[in-house]
Amino acid sequence: MLSVLSKKRAGYAFYYELSDGENTFGGGMTEAGELVCDPLCTEKELLLRTLVFRCQNEGCARAFTRADWGVDLARFGFSREGELFSATAESLRLPHDCEEGQ
């Protein structure tokens, strides 16, 4: 069973622990505004969705990340800026793969 729980952690604006039943992985938004996750995380997209949702609800003006998530970051509203990907509050989104009308 998967779970994602909010935790306090020094150096982070917000931090989550994702458990896949056997292992626990961490990730969050650093105080500098970077979205990060444990490189060994088995459910990176779920963690990214959690972080983007939190950014949207907290009204984060800007977030950035690296291409460590294994997903197309453009789908979440990020655009490439050199080695980083950044997004504004207006561009962040939670994509879905549903067909329209289903």
Coordinates of N, CA, C and O in Angstrom, one line a residue:
M1 N 0.8 -1.2 0.0 CA 0.0 0.0 0.0 C 0.9 1.2 0.0 O 1.9 1.3 0.7
L2 N 0.5 2.2 -0.8 CA 1.3 3.5 -0.9 C 0.7 4.5 0.1 O -0.5 4.5 0.3
S3 N 1.6 5.3 0.7 CA 1.2 6.4 1.5 C 2.2 7.5 1.3 O 3.3 7.3 1.1
V4 N 1.6 8.7 1.4 CA 2.5 9.9 1.3 C 2.1 10.8 2.5 O 0.9 11.3 2.5
L5 N 3.0 11.1 3.4 CA 2.7 11.8 4.6 C 3.6 13.0 4.7 O 4.8 13.0 4.5
S6 N 3.0 14.1 5.1 CA 3.7 15.4 5.3 C 4.5 15.3 6.6 O 4.0 14.8 7.6
K7 N 5.8 15.7 6.5 CA 6.7 15.7 7.7 C 7.4 17.0 7.8 O 7.6 17.7 6.8
K8 N 7.9 17.4 8.9 CA 8.8 18.5 9.1 C 10.2 18.1 8.9 O 10.6 17.0 9.3
R9 N 11.0 18.9 8.1 CA 12.4 18.6 7.9 C 13.1 19.9 7.7 O 12.7 20.7 6.9
A10 N 14.2 20.0 8.4 CA 15.1 21.2 8.3 C 15.5 21.4 6.8 O 15.9 20.4 6.2
G11 N 15.5 22.6 6.4 CA 16.0 22.9 5.0 C 14.9 22.9 4.0 O 15.2 23.1 2.8
Y12 N 13.7 22.5 4.4 CA 12.6 22.3 3.4 C 11.4 23.3 3.8 O 11.0 23.4 5.0
A13 N 10.8 23.9 2.8 CA 9.6 24.6 3.0 C 8.5 23.6 3.3 O 7.6 23.9 4.1
F14 N 8.5 22.5 2.6 CA 7.6 21.3 2.9 C 8.3 20.1 2.5 O 9.1 20.1 1.5
Y15 N 8.0 19.0 3.2 CA 8.6 17.7 2.9 C 7.6 16.6 3.1 O 6.7 16.6 4.0
Y16 N 7.8 15.5 2.3 CA 6.9 14.4 2.4 C 7.7 13.1 2.4 O 8.8 13.0 1.9
E17 N 7.1 12.1 3.1 CA 7.7 10.7 3.0 C 6.7 9.8 2.3 O 5.5 9.8 2.7
L18 N 7.2 9.2 1.3 CA 6.4 8.2 0.5 C 6.8 6.8 0.9 O 8.0 6.5 0.9
S19 N 5.8 6.0 1.3 CA 6.1 4.6 1.7 C 5.4 3.7 0.6 O 4.3 3.9 0.3
D20 N 6.2 2.7 0.2 CA 5.6 1.8 -0.8 C 5.3 0.4 -0.1 O 5.0 -0.6 -0.7
G21 N 5.3 0.4 1.2 CA 5.0 -0.8 2.0 C 6.3 -1.4 2.5 O 6.3 -2.0 3.6
E22 N 7.4 -1.4 1.7 CA 8.6 -1.9 2.1 C 9.7 -0.8 2.5 O 10.5 -1.0 3.4
N23 N 9.7 0.2 1.7 CA 10.7 1.3 1.8 C 10.0 2.6 2.0 O 8.9 2.8 1.6
T24 N 10.7 3.6 2.5 CA 10.3 4.9 2.7 C 11.3 5.8 2.0 O 12.5 5.7 2.1
F25 N 10.7 6.8 1.2 CA 11.5 7.7 0.4 C 11.1 9.1 0.7 O 9.9 9.3 1.1
G26 N 11.9 10.1 0.5 CA 11.6 11.4 0.9 C 11.7 12.4 -0.3 O 12.3 12.1 -1.3
G27 N 11.0 13.5 -0.2 CA 11.1 14.6 -1.2 C 10.3 15.8 -0.7 O 9.4 15.7 0.1
G28 N 10.6 16.9 -1.3 CA 9.9 18.1 -1.0 C 10.4 19.3 -1.7 O 11.1 19.2 -2.7
M29 N 10.0 20.5 -1.2 CA 10.5 21.7 -1.7 C 11.5 22.3 -0.8 O 11.2 22.5 0.4
T30 N 12.8 22.5 -1.3 CA 13.8 23.1 -0.4 C 13.4 24.5 -0.2 O 12.6 25.1 -0.8
E31 N 14.1 25.1 0.8 CA 13.9 26.5 1.1 C 14.2 27.4 -0.1 O 13.7 28.5 -0.2
A32 N 15.1 26.9 -1.0 CA 15.5 27.7 -2.2 C 14.4 27.5 -3.3 O 14.5 28.2 -4.3
G33 N 13.4 26.7 -3.1 CA 12.3 26.5 -4.1 C 12.5 25.4 -5.1 O 11.8 25.3 -6.1
E34 N 13.5 24.5 -4.8 CA 13.7 23.3 -5.7 C 12.9 22.1 -5.2 O 12.9 21.8 -4.0
L35 N 12.2 21.5 -6.1 CA 11.5 20.3 -5.9 C 12.5 19.1 -6.0 O 13.1 19.0 -7.1
V36 N 12.6 18.3 -5.0 CA 13.6 17.2 -5.0 C 13.0 15.9 -4.5 O 12.0 16.0 -3.8
C37 N 13.6 14.8 -4.9 CA 13.1 13.5 -4.4 C 14.3 12.6 -4.2 O 15.3 12.7 -4.9
D38 N 14.1 11.6 -3.4 CA 15.1 10.5 -3.2 C 15.3 9.8 -4.6 O 14.3 9.4 -5.2
P39 N 16.5 9.7 -5.1 CA 16.8 9.1 -6.4 C 16.3 7.7 -6.5 O 16.0 7.2 -7.6
L40 N 16.1 6.9 -5.4 CA 15.7 5.6 -5.4 C 14.2 5.4 -5.3 O 13.7 4.3 -5.2
C41 N 13.5 6.5 -5.2 CA 12.0 6.5 -5.0 C 11.4 5.6 -6.1 O 11.7 5.8 -7.3
T42 N 10.5 4.8 -5.7 CA 9.8 3.9 -6.6 C 8.6 4.5 -7.3 O 8.0 3.9 -8.2
E43 N 8.1 5.6 -6.7 CA 6.9 6.2 -7.2 C 7.1 7.7 -7.4 O 6.4 8.6 -6.8
K44 N 8.1 8.1 -8.2 CA 8.4 9.5 -8.4 C 7.3 10.4 -8.9 O 7.1 11.5 -8.4
E45 N 6.5 9.8 -9.8 CA 5.4 10.7 -10.3 C 4.4 11.0 -9.3 O 3.9 12.1 -9.2
L46 N 4.1 10.0 -8.4 CA 3.2 10.3 -7.3 C 3.7 11.3 -6.4 O 3.0 12.3 -6.0
L47 N 5.0 11.3 -6.1 CA 5.6 12.3 -5.2 C 5.6 13.7 -5.9 O 5.2 14.7 -5.3
L48 N 5.9 13.7 -7.2 CA 5.9 15.0 -7.9 C 4.5 15.5 -7.9 O 4.3 16.7 -7.7
R49 N 3.5 14.7 -8.2 CA 2.1 15.2 -8.1 C 1.7 15.8 -6.8 O 1.1 16.8 -6.7
T50 N 2.2 15.1 -5.7 CA 1.9 15.7 -4.4 C 2.6 17.0 -4.2 O 2.0 17.9 -3.6
L51 N 3.8 17.2 -4.6 CA 4.5 18.4 -4.5 C 3.9 19.5 -5.3 O 3.8 20.7 -4.9
V52 N 3.5 19.2 -6.6 CA 2.9 20.2 -7.4 C 1.6 20.7 -6.8 O 1.2 21.9 -6.8
F53 N 0.8 19.7 -6.3 CA -0.5 20.0 -5.6 C -0.3 21.0 -4.5 O -1.0 22.0 -4.3
R54 N 0.8 20.7 -3.7 CA 1.1 21.5 -2.5 C 1.5 22.9 -3.0 O 1.1 23.9 -2.4
C55 N 2.3 23.0 -4.0 CA 2.7 24.3 -4.6 C 1.5 25.1 -5.0 O 1.4 26.3 -4.7
Q56 N 0.6 24.4 -5.7 CA -0.7 25.1 -6.1 C -1.5 25.6 -4.9 O -2.0 26.8 -5.0
N57 N -1.6 24.8 -3.9 CA -2.4 25.2 -2.7 C -1.8 26.2 -1.9 O -2.4 27.0 -1.2
E58 N -0.4 26.3 -1.9 CA 0.3 27.2 -1.0 C 0.6 28.5 -1.7 O 1.1 29.5 -1.1
G59 N 0.3 28.6 -3.0 CA 0.5 29.8 -3.8 C 1.9 30.1 -4.0 O 2.4 31.2 -4.0
C60 N 2.7 29.0 -4.2 CA 4.2 29.2 -4.5 C 4.3 30.0 -5.8 O 3.8 29.6 -6.8
A61 N 5.0 31.1 -5.8 CA 5.2 31.9 -7.0 C 6.0 31.2 -8.1 O 5.7 31.4 -9.2
R62 N 7.0 30.4 -7.6 CA 7.9 29.8 -8.6 C 8.5 28.5 -8.0 O 8.8 28.5 -6.8
A63 N 8.7 27.5 -8.8 CA 9.3 26.3 -8.4 C 10.3 25.9 -9.5 O 10.0 26.1 -10.6
F64 N 11.3 25.2 -9.1 CA 12.2 24.6 -10.1 C 12.6 23.2 -9.7 O 12.5 22.8 -8.5
T65 N 13.1 22.5 -10.7 CA 13.5 21.1 -10.4 C 14.5 20.7 -11.5 O 14.8 21.4 -12.4
R66 N 15.0 19.5 -11.3 CA 15.9 18.9 -12.3 C 15.2 17.7 -13.0 O 14.1 17.3 -12.6
A67 N 15.8 17.2 -14.0 CA 15.1 16.1 -14.8 C 15.3 14.7 -14.1 O 15.7 13.8 -14.8
D68 N 15.1 14.7 -12.8 CA 15.3 13.4 -12.1 C 14.0 12.6 -11.8 O 14.1 11.6 -11.2
W69 N 12.9 13.0 -12.4 CA 11.6 12.5 -12.1 C 11.2 11.3 -13.0 O 10.3 10.6 -12.7
G70 N 11.8 11.2 -14.1 CA 11.4 10.1 -15.0 C 10.1 10.3 -15.8 O 9.5 9.4 -16.3
V71 N 9.7 11.6 -15.8 CA 8.4 11.9 -16.5 C 8.7 13.2 -17.3 O 9.7 13.9 -17.1
D72 N 7.8 13.5 -18.2 CA 7.8 14.7 -19.0 C 7.4 15.9 -18.1 O 6.2 16.0 -17.9
L73 N 8.3 16.7 -17.7 CA 8.0 17.8 -16.8 C 7.2 18.9 -17.5 O 6.5 19.6 -16.8
A74 N 7.2 19.0 -18.8 CA 6.4 20.0 -19.5 C 4.9 19.7 -19.2 O 4.1 20.6 -19.2
R75 N 4.5 18.4 -19.0 CA 3.1 18.1 -18.7 C 2.7 18.7 -17.4 O 1.5 18.9 -17.2
F76 N 3.6 19.0 -16.5 CA 3.3 19.6 -15.2 C 3.5 21.1 -15.2 O 3.3 21.7 -14.2
G77 N 3.8 21.7 -16.4 CA 3.9 23.1 -16.5 C 5.3 23.6 -16.4 O 5.5 24.9 -16.4
F78 N 6.3 22.8 -16.4 CA 7.7 23.2 -16.3 C 8.3 23.5 -17.7 O 7.9 22.8 -18.6
S79 N 9.2 24.4 -17.8 CA 9.9 24.7 -19.0 C 11.4 24.6 -18.7 O 11.8 25.0 -17.6
R80 N 12.1 24.2 -19.7 CA 13.6 24.0 -19.5 C 14.3 25.4 -19.5 O 14.0 26.3 -20.3
E81 N 15.1 25.6 -18.5 CA 16.0 26.7 -18.4 C 17.4 26.2 -18.1 O 17.8 26.1 -17.0
G82 N 18.1 25.9 -19.2 CA 19.5 25.3 -19.0 C 19.4 23.9 -18.4 O 18.7 23.1 -19.0
E83 N 20.0 23.7 -17.3 CA 20.0 22.4 -16.6 C 18.8 22.2 -15.8 O 18.5 21.1 -15.3
L84 N 18.0 23.2 -15.5 CA 16.9 23.2 -14.6 C 15.6 23.3 -15.4 O 15.6 23.7 -16.6
F85 N 14.5 23.0 -14.8 CA 13.1 23.2 -15.3 C 12.4 24.1 -14.2 O 12.6 23.8 -13.0
S86 N 11.7 25.1 -14.7 CA 11.1 26.0 -13.8 C 9.6 26.1 -14.2 O 9.2 25.9 -15.3
A87 N 8.8 26.5 -13.2 CA 7.4 26.8 -13.4 C 6.9 27.9 -12.5 O 7.4 28.0 -11.4
T88 N 6.0 28.7 -13.0 CA 5.4 29.7 -12.2 C 4.1 29.2 -11.6 O 3.6 28.1 -12.0
A89 N 3.5 29.9 -10.7 CA 2.2 29.5 -10.1 C 1.2 29.3 -11.2 O 0.4 28.4 -11.1
E90 N 1.2 30.2 -12.2 CA 0.2 30.1 -13.3 C 0.4 28.9 -14.2 O -0.5 28.4 -14.8
S91 N 1.6 28.5 -14.4 CA 1.9 27.4 -15.3 C 1.8 26.0 -14.7 O 1.6 25.0 -15.4
L92 N 1.9 25.9 -13.4 CA 1.9 24.5 -12.8 C 0.5 23.9 -13.0 O -0.5 24.5 -12.9
R93 N 0.6 22.6 -13.3 CA -0.7 21.9 -13.5 C -0.5 20.4 -13.2 O 0.6 19.9 -13.2
L94 N -1.6 19.8 -12.9 CA -1.6 18.3 -12.6 C -2.3 17.7 -13.8 O -3.5 17.7 -14.0
P95 N -1.5 17.1 -14.7 CA -2.0 16.5 -16.0 C -2.8 15.2 -15.6 O -2.5 14.5 -14.6
H96 N -3.7 14.9 -16.5 CA -4.4 13.6 -16.4 C -4.4 13.0 -17.8 O -4.2 13.6 -18.8
D97 N -4.5 11.7 -17.8 CA -4.5 10.9 -19.0 C -5.9 10.4 -19.4 O -6.0 9.5 -20.2
C98 N -6.9 11.0 -18.9 CA -8.3 10.5 -19.2 C -8.6 11.0 -20.6 O -8.2 12.1 -21.0
E99 N -9.4 10.2 -21.3 CA -9.9 10.6 -22.6 C -11.1 11.4 -22.3 O -11.9 11.1 -21.4
E100 N -11.3 12.5 -23.1 CA -12.5 13.4 -22.9 C -13.7 12.6 -23.1 O -13.8 11.8 -24.0
G101 N -14.7 12.8 -22.2 CA -16.0 12.1 -22.3 C -16.1 10.7 -21.7 O -17.1 10.0 -21.7
Q102 N -15.0 10.3 -21.0 CA -15.0 9.0 -20.3 C -15.2 9.2 -18.8 O -14.8 10.1 -18.2

